[in-house]
């Protein structure tokens, strides 16, 4: 599953984005990837590995909720029934 969040563009600045992706690896673990930055600029990337799906999903939801509280808006979601489920 993957979601893309973005801030409102300011007058002279490109919008900031935050992308969260959750994938199962070949050994049955789960990898949570977070990427953030300013569109057209530098980006940062962080990966976390989880053994259990429930732990990975909880971290995914926590990252999503944190960014929404910071003013990011949901722009795209893939692999989830609802962005807030």
Short mmCIF file of C-alpha atoms in Angstrom, two decimals:
data_model
loop_
_atom_site.label_atom_id
_atom_site.label_comp_id
_atom_site.label_asym_id
_atom_site.label_seq_id
_atom_site.Cartn_x
_atom_site.Cartn_y
_atom_site.Cartn_z
CA UNK A 1 0.00 0.00 0.00
CA UNK A 2 1.09 3.53 -0.69
CA UNK A 3 -0.13 7.05 0.00
CA UNK A 4 1.07 10.45 -1.13
CA UNK A 5 0.46 13.53 0.99
CA UNK A 6 1.16 17.14 -0.02
CA UNK A 7 0.99 20.63 1.47
CA UNK A 8 -0.72 23.59 -0.13
CA UNK A 9 1.68 25.38 -2.50
CA UNK A 10 2.91 28.74 -1.23
CA UNK A 11 3.33 31.74 -3.54
CA UNK A 12 7.05 31.35 -4.24
CA UNK A 13 7.69 27.79 -3.03
CA UNK A 14 7.00 24.36 -4.44
CA UNK A 15 4.77 22.19 -2.28
CA UNK A 16 6.25 19.72 0.18
CA UNK A 17 5.33 16.05 -0.06
CA UNK A 18 5.39 12.97 2.15
CA UNK A 19 5.05 9.49 0.67
CA UNK A 20 4.51 6.36 2.78
CA UNK A 21 4.77 2.85 1.35
CA UNK A 22 4.31 -0.55 3.00
CA UNK A 23 5.51 -3.72 1.24
CA UNK A 24 6.00 -7.32 2.21
CA UNK A 25 9.52 -8.61 1.56
CA UNK A 26 10.53 -12.04 0.24
CA UNK A 27 11.16 -13.44 3.73
CA UNK A 28 7.69 -12.55 5.05
CA UNK A 29 8.67 -9.36 6.86
CA UNK A 30 7.29 -5.91 6.14
CA UNK A 31 9.17 -2.80 5.01
CA UNK A 32 7.81 0.67 5.74
CA UNK A 33 9.37 3.31 3.50
CA UNK A 34 8.91 7.03 4.12
CA UNK A 35 10.07 9.66 1.66
CA UNK A 36 9.68 13.40 2.11
CA UNK A 37 10.94 16.64 0.66
CA UNK A 38 10.05 19.55 -1.56
CA UNK A 39 8.93 18.83 -5.10
CA UNK A 40 11.80 19.48 -7.47
CA UNK A 41 14.30 19.55 -4.60
CA UNK A 42 16.15 17.19 -2.32
CA UNK A 43 14.37 14.28 -0.71
CA UNK A 44 14.97 12.21 2.41
CA UNK A 45 14.25 8.52 2.78
CA UNK A 46 13.81 6.29 5.82
CA UNK A 47 13.13 2.54 5.90
CA UNK A 48 11.96 0.42 8.81
CA UNK A 49 11.56 -3.37 8.85
CA UNK A 50 8.85 -5.13 10.84
CA UNK A 51 8.34 -8.84 11.44
CA UNK A 52 4.58 -8.60 11.98
CA UNK A 53 2.04 -7.07 9.62
CA UNK A 54 0.04 -5.52 12.46
CA UNK A 55 3.08 -3.66 13.79
CA UNK A 56 3.93 -2.41 10.30
CA UNK A 57 0.35 -1.30 9.67
CA UNK A 58 0.23 0.54 13.01
CA UNK A 59 3.46 2.40 12.11
CA UNK A 60 2.02 3.21 8.64
CA UNK A 61 -1.15 4.64 10.16
CA UNK A 62 0.78 6.59 12.80
CA UNK A 63 3.04 8.17 10.13
CA UNK A 64 -0.02 9.07 8.04
CA UNK A 65 -1.92 10.59 10.95
CA UNK A 66 1.10 12.58 12.12
CA UNK A 67 1.54 14.20 8.71
CA UNK A 68 -2.17 14.98 8.36
CA UNK A 69 -2.03 16.77 11.72
CA UNK A 70 0.92 18.80 10.34
CA UNK A 71 -1.21 20.12 7.47
CA UNK A 72 -0.53 17.61 4.70
CA UNK A 73 -3.47 16.57 2.53
CA UNK A 74 -4.05 13.17 0.96
CA UNK A 75 -3.40 13.32 -2.79
CA UNK A 76 -3.18 9.64 -3.77
CA UNK A 77 -3.74 6.25 -2.16
CA UNK A 78 -3.15 2.79 -3.54
CA UNK A 79 -3.93 -0.55 -1.96
CA UNK A 80 -6.16 0.81 0.81
CA UNK A 81 -9.95 0.81 0.82
CA UNK A 82 -10.13 4.12 2.61
CA UNK A 83 -7.38 6.61 3.45
CA UNK A 84 -8.44 6.55 7.10
CA UNK A 85 -9.15 2.84 7.55
#
